[in-house]
PDB file of C-alpha atoms in Angstrom:
ATOM      1  CA  MET L 172      96.448  -1.555 -30.336  1.00  0.00           C
ATOM      2  CA  LYS L 173      92.717  -1.706 -31.054  1.00  0.00           C
ATOM      3  CA  GLN L 174      92.774  -5.491 -30.855  1.00  0.00           C
ATOM      4  CA  ALA L 175      94.354  -5.335 -27.367  1.00  0.00           C
ATOM      5  CA  ASN L 176      91.646  -2.927 -26.211  1.00  0.00           C
ATOM      6  CA  LEU L 177      88.970  -5.239 -27.615  1.00  0.00           C
ATOM      7  CA  ILE L 178      90.445  -8.201 -25.711  1.00  0.00           C
ATOM      8  CA  VAL L 179      90.518  -6.230 -22.424  1.00  0.00           C
ATOM      9  CA  VAL L 180      86.921  -5.071 -22.860  1.00  0.00           C
ATOM     10  CA  GLY L 181      85.845  -8.631 -23.661  1.00  0.00           C
ATOM     11  CA  MET L 182      87.574  -9.978 -20.560  1.00  0.00           C
ATOM     12  CA  LEU L 183      85.943  -7.319 -18.386  1.00  0.00           C
ATOM     13  CA  ALA L 184      82.546  -8.235 -19.825  1.00  0.00           C
ATOM     14  CA  VAL L 185      83.103 -11.920 -19.004  1.00  0.00           C
ATOM     15  CA  VAL L 186      84.141 -11.052 -15.430  1.00  0.00           C
ATOM     16  CA  ALA L 187      81.086  -8.798 -14.994  1.00  0.00           C
ATOM     17  CA  VAL L 188      78.702 -11.513 -16.227  1.00  0.00           C
ATOM     18  CA  ALA L 189      80.335 -14.108 -13.952  1.00  0.00           C
ATOM     19  CA  ALA L 190      80.091 -11.789 -10.933  1.00  0.00           C
ATOM     20  CA  ALA L 191      76.432 -11.017 -11.644  1.00  0.00           C
ATOM     21  CA  GLY L 192      75.673 -14.723 -12.027  1.00  0.00           C
ATOM     22  CA  GLY L 193      77.393 -15.564  -8.756  1.00  0.00           C
ATOM     23  CA  TYR L 194      75.494 -12.822  -6.960  1.00  0.00           C
ATOM     24  CA  TRP L 195      72.203 -14.115  -8.344  1.00  0.00           C
ATOM     25  CA  LEU L 196      72.989 -17.733  -7.413  1.00  0.00           C
ATOM     26  CA  GLY L 197      73.986 -16.670  -3.904  1.00  0.00           C
ATOM     27  CA  GLY L 198      70.626 -14.981  -3.448  1.00  0.00           C
ATOM     28  CA  GLN L 199      68.815 -18.095  -4.623  1.00  0.00           C
ATOM     29  CA  LYS L 200      70.684 -20.238  -2.086  1.00  0.00           C
ATOM     30  CA  THR L 201      69.654 -17.934   0.767  1.00  0.00           C
ATOM     31  CA  LYS L 202      65.992 -18.082  -0.230  1.00  0.00           C
ATOM     32  CA  GLN L 203      66.140 -21.861  -0.476  1.00  0.00           C
ATOM     33  CA  SER L 204      67.783 -22.302   2.943  1.00  0.00           C
ATOM     34  CA  MET L 205      65.123 -20.125   4.582  1.00  0.00           C
ATOM     35  CA  ALA L 206      62.448 -22.443   3.152  1.00  0.00           C
ATOM     36  CA  ASP L 207      64.138 -25.446   4.810  1.00  0.00           C
ATOM     37  CA  VAL L 208      63.304 -24.307   8.374  1.00  0.00           C
ATOM     38  CA  PRO L 209      62.081 -27.350  10.293  1.00  0.00           C
ATOM     39  CA  ALA L 210      58.343 -27.414  10.977  1.00  0.00           C
ATOM     40  CA  LYS L 211      58.993 -28.287  14.630  1.00  0.00           C
ATOM     41  CA  GLU L 212      60.682 -24.958  15.351  1.00  0.00           C
ATOM     42  CA  SER L 213      58.144 -22.927  13.399  1.00  0.00           C
ATOM     43  CA  ALA L 214      55.255 -24.597  15.297  1.00  0.00           C
ATOM     44  CA  ARG L 215      56.514 -23.359  18.669  1.00  0.00           C
ATOM     45  CA  LYS L 216      55.687 -19.803  19.671  1.00  0.00           C
ATOM     46  CA  ILE L 217      58.655 -17.473  20.098  1.00  0.00           C
ATOM     47  CA  LEU L 218      58.235 -15.197  23.100  1.00  0.00           C
ATOM     48  CA  TYR L 219      61.263 -12.957  22.516  1.00  0.00           C
ATOM     49  CA  TYR L 220      64.944 -12.981  21.575  1.00  0.00           C
ATOM     50  CA  ARG L 221      67.695 -12.619  24.166  1.00  0.00           C
ATOM     51  CA  ASN L 222      71.374 -11.746  24.060  1.00  0.00           C
ATOM     52  CA  ALA L 223      73.465 -14.914  23.653  1.00  0.00           C
ATOM     53  CA  MET L 224      76.120 -13.649  26.076  1.00  0.00           C
ATOM     54  CA  GLY L 225      73.682 -13.578  28.994  1.00  0.00           C
ATOM     55  CA  LEU L 226      73.189  -9.827  29.093  1.00  0.00           C
ATOM     56  CA  PRO L 227      69.699  -8.676  30.110  1.00  0.00           C
ATOM     57  CA  ASP L 228      68.976  -7.323  26.608  1.00  0.00           C
ATOM     58  CA  THR L 229      65.865  -8.685  24.909  1.00  0.00           C
ATOM     59  CA  SER L 230      64.182  -7.918  21.608  1.00  0.00           C
ATOM     60  CA  PRO L 231      60.801  -8.751  20.080  1.00  0.00           C
ATOM     61  CA  VAL L 232      62.488  -9.295  16.684  1.00  0.00           C
ATOM     62  CA  PRO L 233      65.689 -11.182  15.693  1.00  0.00           C
ATOM     63  CA  LYS L 234      68.791  -8.992  15.713  1.00  0.00           C
ATOM     64  CA  LYS L 235      72.540  -9.014  16.338  1.00  0.00           C
ATOM     65  CA  ASP L 236      74.415  -7.673  19.338  1.00  0.00           C
ATOM     66  CA  ALA L 237      77.307  -5.207  19.183  1.00  0.00           C
ATOM     67  CA  MET L 238      79.772  -8.063  18.492  1.00  0.00           C
ATOM     68  CA  GLY L 239      77.692  -9.392  15.572  1.00  0.00           C
ATOM     69  CA  MET L 240      76.271 -12.440  17.368  1.00  0.00           C
ATOM     70  CA  ASP L 241      72.639 -13.395  16.702  1.00  0.00           C
ATOM     71  CA  TYR L 242      70.176 -13.125  19.551  1.00  0.00           C
ATOM     72  CA  VAL L 243      68.812 -16.490  20.774  1.00  0.00           C
ATOM     73  CA  ALA L 244      65.085 -17.240  20.465  1.00  0.00           C
ATOM     74  CA  VAL L 245      63.242 -17.990  23.706  1.00  0.00           C
ATOM     75  CA  TYR L 246      60.202 -20.180  23.123  1.00  0.00           C
ATOM     76  CA  GLU L 247      57.007 -20.648  25.079  1.00  0.00           C
ATOM     77  CA  GLY L 248      57.747 -23.205  27.794  1.00  0.00           C
ATOM     78  CA  GLY L 249      61.291 -21.923  28.369  1.00  0.00           C
ATOM     79  CA  GLU L 250      63.073 -23.844  25.600  1.00  0.00           C
ATOM     80  CA  GLU L 251      65.702 -22.002  23.578  1.00  0.00           C
ATOM     81  CA  SER L 252      66.541 -22.539  19.924  1.00  0.00           C
ATOM     82  CA  ASP L 253      70.061 -23.833  20.610  1.00  0.00           C
ATOM     83  CA  SER L 254      69.831 -27.561  21.336  1.00  0.00           C
ATOM     84  CA  ALA L 255      73.168 -27.491  23.201  1.00  0.00           C
ATOM     85  CA  THR L 256      71.655 -25.337  25.948  1.00  0.00           C
ATOM     86  CA  SER L 257      68.609 -27.524  26.576  1.00  0.00           C
ATOM     87  CA  THR L 258      68.842 -30.295  29.151  1.00  0.00           C
ATOM     88  CA  SER L 259      66.708 -33.353  29.724  1.00  0.00           C
ATOM     89  CA  SER L 260      66.179 -35.168  32.999  1.00  0.00           C
ATOM     90  CA  GLY L 261      69.361 -36.641  34.390  1.00  0.00           C
ATOM     91  CA  GLN L 262      71.655 -34.133  32.678  1.00  0.00           C
ATOM     92  CA  VAL L 263      73.678 -31.501  34.458  1.00  0.00           C
ATOM     93  CA  LYS L 264      74.085 -28.114  32.791  1.00  0.00           C
ATOM     94  CA  ILE L 265      77.318 -26.323  33.617  1.00  0.00           C
TER      95      ILE L 265
END
């Protein structure tokens, strides 16, 4: 009986250590991906953030709307962060 309890406690300890390690590694990945922001985007000045669904909501800081979608950055010169929304000469935007 005591040996069975010892095995269960040992298994719980292994699971706890694995969960803590995964949590720590996940945090490291997030920090690393934030450091990989392209210099081109960081060099442009962000004027404000707007609602991605076209609503007139704006924000001076990044945030999410009621549906959980990120607001889109609007840069100086009228360019947005999403490359799919930008058009060059000769392109038609629908």
